[in-house]
PDB file of C-alpha atoms in Angstrom:
ATOM      1  CA  MET Z 241     102.676 142.819 182.142  1.00 44.00           C
ATOM      2  CA  ALA Z 242     103.995 146.162 183.354  1.00 49.00           C
ATOM      3  CA  GLY Z 243     104.710 146.487 187.059  1.00 47.00           C
ATOM      4  CA  SER Z 244     102.225 145.181 189.596  1.00 53.00           C
ATOM      5  CA  LYS Z 245      99.107 146.681 188.024  1.00 69.00           C
ATOM      6  CA  ARG Z 246      96.156 144.442 188.702  1.00 81.00           C
ATOM      7  CA  MET Z 247      93.795 143.522 185.887  1.00 84.00           C
ATOM      8  CA  SER Z 248      90.122 144.347 186.241  1.00 91.00           C
ATOM      9  CA  ALA Z 249      87.561 141.607 185.657  1.00 91.00           C
ATOM     10  CA  GLU Z 250      86.721 143.115 182.252  1.00 93.00           C
ATOM     11  CA  GLU Z 251      90.405 143.176 181.243  1.00 94.00           C
ATOM     12  CA  LYS Z 252      90.705 139.498 182.188  1.00 94.00           C
ATOM     13  CA  ARG Z 253      87.644 138.683 180.089  1.00 95.00           C
ATOM     14  CA  GLN Z 254      89.112 140.526 177.111  1.00 95.00           C
ATOM     15  CA  VAL Z 255      92.476 138.741 177.455  1.00 95.00           C
ATOM     16  CA  VAL Z 256      90.882 135.279 177.624  1.00 95.00           C
ATOM     17  CA  LEU Z 257      88.461 136.014 174.773  1.00 95.00           C
ATOM     18  CA  GLY Z 258      91.373 137.442 172.784  1.00 95.00           C
ATOM     19  CA  ILE Z 259      93.252 134.149 173.136  1.00 96.00           C
ATOM     20  CA  TYR Z 260      90.341 132.279 171.553  1.00 95.00           C
ATOM     21  CA  HIS Z 261      89.892 134.813 168.739  1.00 94.00           C
ATOM     22  CA  LYS Z 262      93.588 135.216 167.949  1.00 94.00           C
ATOM     23  CA  THR Z 263      94.342 131.496 167.678  1.00 92.00           C
ATOM     24  CA  LYS Z 264      90.954 130.246 166.381  1.00 93.00           C
ATOM     25  CA  SER Z 265      91.528 126.931 168.142  1.00 95.00           C
ATOM     26  CA  VAL Z 266      89.663 124.599 170.482  1.00 96.00           C
ATOM     27  CA  TYR Z 267      91.085 124.193 173.993  1.00 97.00           C
ATOM     28  CA  THR Z 268      90.687 122.041 177.062  1.00 96.00           C
ATOM     29  CA  GLU Z 269      90.348 123.814 180.404  1.00 94.00           C
ATOM     30  CA  LYS Z 270      93.965 122.979 181.234  1.00 95.00           C
ATOM     31  CA  GLU Z 271      95.232 124.499 177.968  1.00 97.00           C
ATOM     32  CA  ILE Z 272      93.268 127.740 178.340  1.00 96.00           C
ATOM     33  CA  LEU Z 273      94.474 128.009 181.950  1.00 96.00           C
ATOM     34  CA  SER Z 274      98.076 127.773 180.774  1.00 96.00           C
ATOM     35  CA  LEU Z 275      97.677 130.276 177.934  1.00 96.00           C
ATOM     36  CA  ALA Z 276      95.766 132.818 180.038  1.00 96.00           C
ATOM     37  CA  THR Z 277      98.338 132.580 182.834  1.00 95.00           C
ATOM     38  CA  LYS Z 278     101.119 133.294 180.329  1.00 95.00           C
ATOM     39  CA  ALA Z 279      99.087 136.300 179.111  1.00 93.00           C
ATOM     40  CA  GLY Z 280      99.055 137.763 182.641  1.00 92.00           C
ATOM     41  CA  VAL Z 281      95.750 136.577 184.104  1.00 93.00           C
ATOM     42  CA  ASN Z 282      96.000 135.185 187.644  1.00 92.00           C
ATOM     43  CA  ALA Z 283      95.781 131.383 187.474  1.00 91.00           C
ATOM     44  CA  ASN Z 284      93.237 131.306 190.328  1.00 93.00           C
ATOM     45  CA  THR Z 285      90.731 133.390 188.371  1.00 94.00           C
ATOM     46  CA  VAL Z 286      91.013 131.896 184.868  1.00 95.00           C
ATOM     47  CA  ALA Z 287      88.390 129.181 185.451  1.00 94.00           C
ATOM     48  CA  ASP Z 288      85.865 131.729 186.768  1.00 95.00           C
ATOM     49  CA  VAL Z 289      86.549 134.166 183.939  1.00 96.00           C
ATOM     50  CA  ASN Z 290      86.225 131.387 181.352  1.00 96.00           C
ATOM     51  CA  GLN Z 291      82.968 130.147 182.915  1.00 96.00           C
ATOM     52  CA  GLY Z 292      81.614 133.698 182.870  1.00 96.00           C
ATOM     53  CA  LEU Z 293      82.342 133.917 179.145  1.00 96.00           C
ATOM     54  CA  VAL Z 294      80.541 130.593 178.627  1.00 96.00           C
ATOM     55  CA  ASP Z 295      77.560 131.806 180.694  1.00 96.00           C
ATOM     56  CA  ASP Z 296      77.382 135.007 178.626  1.00 94.00           C
ATOM     57  CA  GLY Z 297      77.406 133.016 175.374  1.00 94.00           C
ATOM     58  CA  LEU Z 298      80.745 134.419 174.179  1.00 95.00           C
ATOM     59  CA  VAL Z 299      82.572 131.073 174.448  1.00 96.00           C
ATOM     60  CA  ASP Z 300      81.106 127.697 173.500  1.00 96.00           C
ATOM     61  CA  LYS Z 301      81.635 124.605 175.644  1.00 97.00           C
ATOM     62  CA  GLU Z 302      81.116 120.955 174.792  1.00 97.00           C
ATOM     63  CA  LYS Z 303      81.738 117.884 176.925  1.00 96.00           C
ATOM     64  CA  ILE Z 304      83.240 115.096 174.860  1.00 95.00           C
ATOM     65  CA  GLY Z 305      84.034 111.921 176.749  1.00 94.00           C
ATOM     66  CA  GLY Z 306      85.561 112.997 180.055  1.00 94.00           C
ATOM     67  CA  SER Z 307      86.867 116.342 178.842  1.00 95.00           C
ATOM     68  CA  ASN Z 308      85.358 119.788 178.370  1.00 96.00           C
ATOM     69  CA  TYR Z 309      86.340 121.668 175.217  1.00 97.00           C
ATOM     70  CA  PHE Z 310      86.056 125.433 174.793  1.00 97.00           C
ATOM     71  CA  TRP Z 311      86.124 127.611 171.668  1.00 96.00           C
ATOM     72  CA  SER Z 312      85.099 130.992 170.348  1.00 95.00           C
ATOM     73  CA  PHE Z 313      85.679 132.464 166.910  1.00 92.00           C
ATOM     74  CA  PRO Z 314      85.847 136.160 165.939  1.00 88.00           C
ATOM     75  CA  ALA Z 315      82.658 135.934 163.865  1.00 83.00           C
ATOM     76  CA  LYS Z 316      80.629 135.101 166.998  1.00 68.00           C
ATOM     77  CA  LYS Z 317      79.069 138.375 168.155  1.00 63.00           C
ATOM     78  CA  ASP Z 318      76.291 137.228 170.527  1.00 52.00           C
TER      79      ASP Z 318
END
């Protein structure tokens, strides 16, 4: 990330959604936190951004056992 430019909320959403679409994988909350942090999103905001994407129907979430799994594929255009 160049300099100390702060990301807007929309930029954070695009980065997190881009991670899902680029890799086409299923992630736990811990994994998406790690990947989004490496991509330049502040670690303290990743959970809120991810939950916002779930609330808007752009990312799917399923609780399996004691873990939550998240995924979104490029074909999903809700």
